[in-house]
Coordinates of C-alpha atoms in Angstrom, one line a residue:
X1 CA 172.8 105.2 140.0
X2 CA 172.6 105.2 143.7
X3 CA 173.1 108.8 145.0
X4 CA 175.6 107.5 147.6
X5 CA 177.8 106.1 144.7
X6 CA 177.9 109.0 142.4
X7 CA 181.0 111.2 142.1
X8 CA 180.7 114.3 144.5
X9 CA 181.2 118.0 143.5
X10 CA 181.9 119.9 146.5
X11 CA 182.0 123.8 145.8
X12 CA 180.1 126.9 146.7
X13 CA 181.4 128.8 143.7
X14 CA 178.5 129.0 141.1
X15 CA 180.8 129.5 138.2
X16 CA 183.0 126.6 139.1
X17 CA 180.0 124.4 139.6
X18 CA 178.7 125.2 136.1
X19 CA 182.0 124.1 134.7
X20 CA 182.0 120.8 136.8
X21 CA 178.4 120.0 135.9
X22 CA 179.3 120.5 132.1
X23 CA 182.2 118.1 132.4
X24 CA 180.1 115.7 134.2
X25 CA 177.8 115.8 131.3
X26 CA 180.7 115.3 129.0
X27 CA 181.6 112.2 131.1
X28 CA 177.8 110.9 130.8
X29 CA 177.8 110.6 134.5
X30 CA 175.3 111.6 137.3
X31 CA 176.9 113.2 140.2
X32 CA 175.8 114.7 143.7
X33 CA 176.6 118.2 144.5
X34 CA 177.5 119.5 148.1
X35 CA 177.6 123.3 148.5
X36 CA 178.8 123.3 152.2
X37 CA 181.6 121.5 153.9
X38 CA 179.3 119.7 156.3
X39 CA 177.3 118.4 153.4
X40 CA 180.3 117.2 151.7
X41 CA 181.6 115.4 154.8
X42 CA 178.4 113.5 155.3
X43 CA 178.7 112.0 151.7
X44 CA 182.4 111.8 151.5
X45 CA 182.8 108.2 153.0
X46 CA 180.5 106.6 150.4
X47 CA 181.4 108.4 147.1
X48 CA 184.0 106.9 144.5
X49 CA 185.5 110.3 143.9
X50 CA 185.3 113.8 145.7
X51 CA 186.0 116.7 143.3
X52 CA 186.6 119.6 145.7
X53 CA 186.6 123.2 144.6
X54 CA 189.4 125.4 145.8
X55 CA 186.9 127.6 147.8
X56 CA 186.0 124.6 150.3
X57 CA 189.3 122.9 150.1
X58 CA 190.8 124.7 153.3
X59 CA 187.5 124.1 155.2
X60 CA 187.3 120.5 154.4
X61 CA 191.0 120.0 155.0
X62 CA 190.8 121.4 158.5
X63 CA 187.7 119.1 159.1
X64 CA 190.1 116.1 158.5
X65 CA 187.9 114.2 156.0
X66 CA 188.1 110.4 155.9
X67 CA 190.5 108.8 153.6
X68 CA 189.1 108.6 150.0
X69 CA 189.8 109.5 146.5
X70 CA 189.7 113.2 145.8
X71 CA 190.9 116.0 143.6
X72 CA 191.1 119.7 144.2
X73 CA 189.9 121.9 141.2
X74 CA 190.2 125.5 140.6
X75 CA 190.0 128.2 137.8
X76 CA 192.6 130.2 139.2
X77 CA 196.2 129.3 138.0
X78 CA 197.5 130.7 141.4
X79 CA 195.7 128.1 143.4
X80 CA 197.7 125.5 145.5
X81 CA 196.6 122.3 147.1
X82 CA 197.9 120.7 150.3
X83 CA 200.3 117.7 150.2
X84 CA 198.5 114.5 149.2
X85 CA 195.8 116.4 147.2
X86 CA 196.0 116.6 143.5
X87 CA 195.2 120.0 141.9
X88 CA 193.5 120.3 138.6
X89 CA 193.3 123.6 136.8
X90 CA 190.5 124.6 134.5
X91 CA 190.3 124.8 131.5
X92 CA 193.8 123.1 131.2
X93 CA 192.9 119.9 132.8
X94 CA 189.3 119.4 131.6
X95 CA 190.0 116.2 129.8
X96 CA 191.7 114.7 132.7
X97 CA 188.7 115.6 135.0
X98 CA 186.2 114.1 132.4
X99 CA 188.2 110.9 132.4
X100 CA 188.4 110.7 136.3
X101 CA 184.6 111.4 136.8
X102 CA 183.6 108.8 134.0
X103 CA 185.9 106.1 135.5
X104 CA 184.8 106.8 139.1
X105 CA 181.3 106.1 138.0
X106 CA 182.2 102.7 136.3
X107 CA 182.6 99.8 138.6
X108 CA 186.3 98.7 138.3
X109 CA 186.9 95.5 136.4
X110 CA 189.3 93.9 134.1
X111 CA 189.0 94.9 130.5
X112 CA 187.2 92.5 128.1
X113 CA 189.5 90.0 126.4
X114 CA 190.3 91.3 122.8
X115 CA 190.7 89.0 119.8
X116 CA 192.0 90.5 116.4
X117 CA 191.8 88.9 113.1
X118 CA 194.0 89.6 110.2
X119 CA 194.1 87.9 106.7
X120 CA 197.3 86.4 105.4
X121 CA 196.3 87.8 102.0
X122 CA 193.2 89.7 100.6
X123 CA 190.1 87.5 100.7
X124 CA 191.4 85.1 103.2
X125 CA 188.2 85.0 105.1
X126 CA 189.4 87.1 108.1
X127 CA 185.9 88.9 108.2
X128 CA 184.1 85.7 108.5
X129 CA 186.2 84.5 111.3
X130 CA 185.6 87.7 113.1
X131 CA 181.9 87.4 112.6
X132 CA 182.0 83.7 114.0
X133 CA 183.9 84.9 117.0
X134 CA 181.4 87.5 117.8
X135 CA 178.4 85.2 117.3
X136 CA 180.2 82.7 119.6
X137 CA 180.6 85.5 122.3
X138 CA 176.7 86.2 122.1
X139 CA 175.9 82.4 122.3
X140 CA 177.9 82.5 125.7
X141 CA 175.9 85.4 127.0
X142 CA 178.7 87.9 126.5
X143 CA 177.9 91.5 125.4
X144 CA 180.3 91.7 122.3
X145 CA 181.8 94.7 120.4
X146 CA 182.8 93.7 116.7
X147 CA 185.0 96.5 115.5
X148 CA 185.7 96.7 111.6
X149 CA 189.0 98.7 111.5
X150 CA 189.5 97.9 107.7
X151 CA 188.1 100.8 105.6
X152 CA 188.4 99.0 102.4
X153 CA 186.7 95.8 103.6
X154 CA 183.1 94.6 102.7
X155 CA 182.0 95.2 106.4
X156 CA 181.0 92.4 108.9
X157 CA 177.7 93.9 109.2
X158 CA 176.9 92.4 105.6
X159 CA 177.6 88.9 106.9
X160 CA 175.2 89.5 109.9
X161 CA 172.5 90.7 107.6
X162 CA 172.4 94.1 109.6
X163 CA 173.5 96.5 107.0
X164 CA 170.7 98.8 107.9
X165 CA 169.7 101.3 110.6
X166 CA 169.8 100.0 114.1
X167 CA 166.3 100.8 114.6
X168 CA 163.6 103.0 113.0
X169 CA 164.2 106.7 113.2
X170 CA 167.7 106.3 114.7
X171 CA 170.7 107.3 112.9
X172 CA 173.4 104.8 112.4
X173 CA 176.7 105.5 113.8
X174 CA 179.9 104.5 111.8
X175 CA 183.6 105.2 112.1
X176 CA 183.2 108.3 110.0
X177 CA 181.4 110.0 112.9
X178 CA 184.3 109.1 115.3
X179 CA 187.4 110.0 113.2
X180 CA 188.1 113.2 115.0
X181 CA 187.6 111.5 118.4
X182 CA 190.6 111.3 120.8
X183 CA 189.0 111.7 124.3
X184 CA 186.8 109.4 126.2
X185 CA 183.6 107.8 124.7
X186 CA 181.2 105.6 126.7
X187 CA 180.3 102.3 125.0
X188 CA 176.8 102.7 126.5
X189 CA 176.3 105.9 124.5
X190 CA 178.0 104.8 121.3
X191 CA 176.3 101.4 121.0
X192 CA 172.9 102.9 120.9
X193 CA 173.4 104.0 117.3
X194 CA 175.1 100.6 116.2
X195 CA 173.6 97.9 114.1
X196 CA 174.1 94.2 115.2
X197 CA 172.3 91.4 117.0
X198 CA 171.0 91.5 120.5
X199 CA 174.3 90.6 122.0
X200 CA 176.7 91.9 119.2
X201 CA 177.2 95.5 118.3
X202 CA 179.1 96.3 115.1
X203 CA 181.0 99.4 114.5
X204 CA 181.9 99.6 110.8
X205 CA 182.2 102.0 107.9
X206 CA 179.1 103.6 106.4
X207 CA 178.7 102.0 102.9
X208 CA 177.3 105.1 101.3
X209 CA 180.4 107.2 102.1
X210 CA 183.8 106.8 100.5
X211 CA 186.6 106.2 103.3
X212 CA 189.2 109.0 103.3
X213 CA 192.2 107.0 104.5
X214 CA 193.2 104.7 107.4
X215 CA 191.5 104.9 110.8
X216 CA 193.1 107.8 112.9
X217 CA 195.0 106.5 115.9
X218 CA 193.1 108.6 118.4
X219 CA 189.7 107.4 117.4
X220 CA 191.2 103.8 117.5
X221 CA 192.3 104.3 121.0
X222 CA 189.1 105.9 122.3
X223 CA 186.9 103.3 120.7
X224 CA 188.8 100.3 121.8
X225 CA 189.2 101.6 125.3
X226 CA 185.4 102.1 125.6
X227 CA 184.7 98.8 124.1
X228 CA 187.1 96.9 126.4
X229 CA 185.5 98.7 129.4
X230 CA 181.9 98.4 128.3
X231 CA 181.6 94.9 127.0
X232 CA 182.5 91.3 127.8
X233 CA 184.4 90.6 124.4
X234 CA 185.9 92.7 121.8
X235 CA 186.6 91.2 118.3
X236 CA 188.6 93.3 115.8
X237 CA 188.6 92.8 111.9
X238 CA 192.0 94.3 111.0
X239 CA 193.4 95.4 107.7
X240 CA 196.8 94.0 106.4
X241 CA 198.3 97.4 106.6
X242 CA 200.4 98.3 109.8
X243 CA 199.3 101.9 110.3
X244 CA 199.4 103.4 113.6
X245 CA 195.7 102.4 114.3
X246 CA 196.1 99.0 113.4
X247 CA 199.1 98.7 115.8
X248 CA 197.0 100.0 118.6
X249 CA 194.8 97.0 118.2
X250 CA 197.5 94.5 117.9
X251 CA 199.2 95.9 120.9
X252 CA 196.1 95.4 123.1
X253 CA 194.9 92.2 121.9
X254 CA 195.1 89.1 124.0
X255 CA 195.1 87.0 120.9
X256 CA 195.7 87.7 117.2
X257 CA 194.6 85.1 114.7
X258 CA 196.1 85.0 111.1
X259 CA 193.8 83.5 108.5
X260 CA 195.6 81.7 105.7
X261 CA 193.9 79.7 102.9
X262 CA 195.9 76.6 102.2
X263 CA 197.6 77.6 98.8
X264 CA 201.1 78.5 98.1
X265 CA 200.5 82.2 97.1
X266 CA 198.5 82.7 100.4
X267 CA 201.4 81.1 102.3
X268 CA 204.0 83.4 100.6
X269 CA 201.8 86.4 101.3
X270 CA 201.4 85.5 104.9
X271 CA 205.1 85.5 105.6
X272 CA 205.2 89.2 104.9
X273 CA 202.6 89.8 107.7
X274 CA 203.9 87.5 110.1
X275 CA 207.2 89.4 111.2
X276 CA 205.2 92.4 111.9
X277 CA 202.6 90.5 113.9
X278 CA 205.2 89.0 116.0
X279 CA 206.7 92.2 116.8
X280 CA 203.3 93.9 117.8
X281 CA 201.1 91.0 119.3
X282 CA 201.6 89.1 122.5
X283 CA 200.1 85.8 121.0
X284 CA 199.5 84.9 117.4
X285 CA 197.9 81.7 116.1
X286 CA 197.3 80.4 112.5
X287 CA 193.9 79.5 111.1
X288 CA 194.2 77.5 108.0
X289 CA 191.2 77.4 105.7
X290 CA 190.6 74.6 103.1
X291 CA 193.7 72.3 103.7
X292 CA 193.9 69.2 101.5
X293 CA 196.4 66.9 99.9
X294 CA 200.1 67.5 100.6
X295 CA 199.5 71.2 101.9
X296 CA 198.2 70.3 105.1
X297 CA 197.5 72.7 108.0
X298 CA 200.6 71.2 109.9
X299 CA 202.7 72.0 106.9
X300 CA 201.5 75.5 106.5
X301 CA 202.1 76.1 110.3
X302 CA 205.6 74.5 110.0
X303 CA 206.4 76.6 107.0
X304 CA 205.4 79.9 108.6
X305 CA 206.7 78.7 112.0
X306 CA 203.6 79.6 113.9
X307 CA 201.4 77.9 116.3
X308 CA 198.3 76.3 114.6
X309 CA 195.1 77.5 116.0
X310 CA 192.7 75.8 113.8
X311 CA 192.5 73.6 110.7
X312 CA 189.2 74.6 109.1
X313 CA 188.2 72.1 106.4
X314 CA 186.3 73.2 103.4
X315 CA 182.5 73.9 104.0
X316 CA 180.7 73.0 100.8
X317 CA 177.6 74.8 101.7
X318 CA 179.3 78.1 102.9
X319 CA 179.4 79.8 99.5
X320 CA 175.8 78.9 99.0
X321 CA 174.7 80.1 102.3
X322 CA 176.6 83.4 101.8
X323 CA 175.1 83.9 98.2
X324 CA 171.6 83.3 99.9
X325 CA 172.3 86.0 102.6
X326 CA 172.4 83.5 105.5
X327 CA 174.5 84.3 108.4
X328 CA 177.9 82.2 108.4
X329 CA 178.9 80.1 111.4
X330 CA 175.5 79.7 113.0
X331 CA 174.9 76.1 112.5
X332 CA 176.2 74.0 115.3
X333 CA 177.9 71.5 113.0
X334 CA 179.9 74.3 111.1
X335 CA 183.5 73.8 111.7
X336 CA 184.0 77.5 111.8
X337 CA 181.4 77.9 114.7
X338 CA 182.9 75.1 116.5
X339 CA 186.3 76.8 116.2
X340 CA 184.8 80.1 117.4
X341 CA 183.1 78.5 120.4
X342 CA 186.4 77.0 121.4
X343 CA 188.3 80.1 121.1
X344 CA 185.8 82.1 123.2
X345 CA 185.3 79.4 125.9
X346 CA 189.2 79.7 126.5
X347 CA 189.1 83.4 127.1
X348 CA 188.7 85.0 130.5
X349 CA 185.5 86.7 131.6
X350 CA 186.0 90.3 132.7
X351 CA 185.2 90.5 136.7
X352 CA 184.4 93.4 138.9
X353 CA 187.4 94.0 141.2
X354 CA 185.9 93.7 144.6

C-alpha cells in the first residue's frame, strides 16, 4: 500500500503506540507512524484516517490541521477531546478502532451483490443451484464467495470437486474455525485457506468433524460482511431452518431463490418456508425443477403465489455426470448454467465510490 494512503498513527507515547500497532496488526493493515506534530501535519492531508494520541492532540489542534477523518485515542479514562473530535478509550474501544483502521485502508465501494438459495424441501437441489451461480460469477470475471451455511448439507465443495486442501502444506479453513468469531475478518486473509476454483472460494464445513449445531450469528455476520466487502459476488447456500444466522443472510440478500421440484409434496413443503422468506427477504423468486405435464412451473408459481424466476427442465445427463464426479452447470447448453448466467448478468457490479 502507498505510504501516503495508509492510516496514520500520531503519538509520542511508546506504550500507546505499542497498543495502536497491535490493533493495526489485528486489522491486517499497514500504517504510517508520526511521533511529532510536524510529521503528522505533513502527512495528514493524504491519509484516509488519522489516529491521534491524546499526548499530541492539543498540539495538533492548535496547529489547525486540515479537515480530515480523525479520532483521538487515550489509555486514560479522564482524557477529553475537543468539539468535533471523537474520543476512543483503550482497551474499552479496541474493537471499534480495529474496524475503523481496517475500513480506512479499504477503498470504499458498494457491497457485493448477495444471492441466497433455499430448498423448498430437503434434496430440492439448492446446493447445485448455488454452485451454478458461483460458477457463473467466475465466468464473468467476478471474484465469488460461495458460503455454505447449512451444517447438515453435503457441501458445495463436493460438487466443485475441491473437497481437499486448498494447496499442499496449507491447512484448510472451515466454518468450525470461525464459530467463535464476532469481530472483523478480512476476506483476503480468510480466503487463503479456502478450497475452490481460481475465481470461486468456498467456505463450508469440514467433512471430518461433526457439526455441533447451527451457525452462530456472530460468525455469520462477520464472514458475510467480509465477503461482501472483499469479493464481487456472494452466493449463500442456506438451510431450511430460520435460526438467527440464516436470518442474517436473508436480511442482507439482494435476491433469494427458492428451489422447488415440480411435485405435490415439494409444493406443500415449500408453502411452510415461503411465509418466513417473505418476512425476512427483500426479493424472493421461485426456481422450479423438472416440471412436466399438468404441474407446470406456472402452476407451481401460481399455487405458491411467488414470482417465477426459472423453469428448469429435467437434465437427463445430470445424475450421470454427478455420479461420475463431473462439475454440474459447466456445459454451455445446460439449462442450469444458462439460468445462472442470466441471474448473474442481471446483478450490479460493486464499484468503488469516487
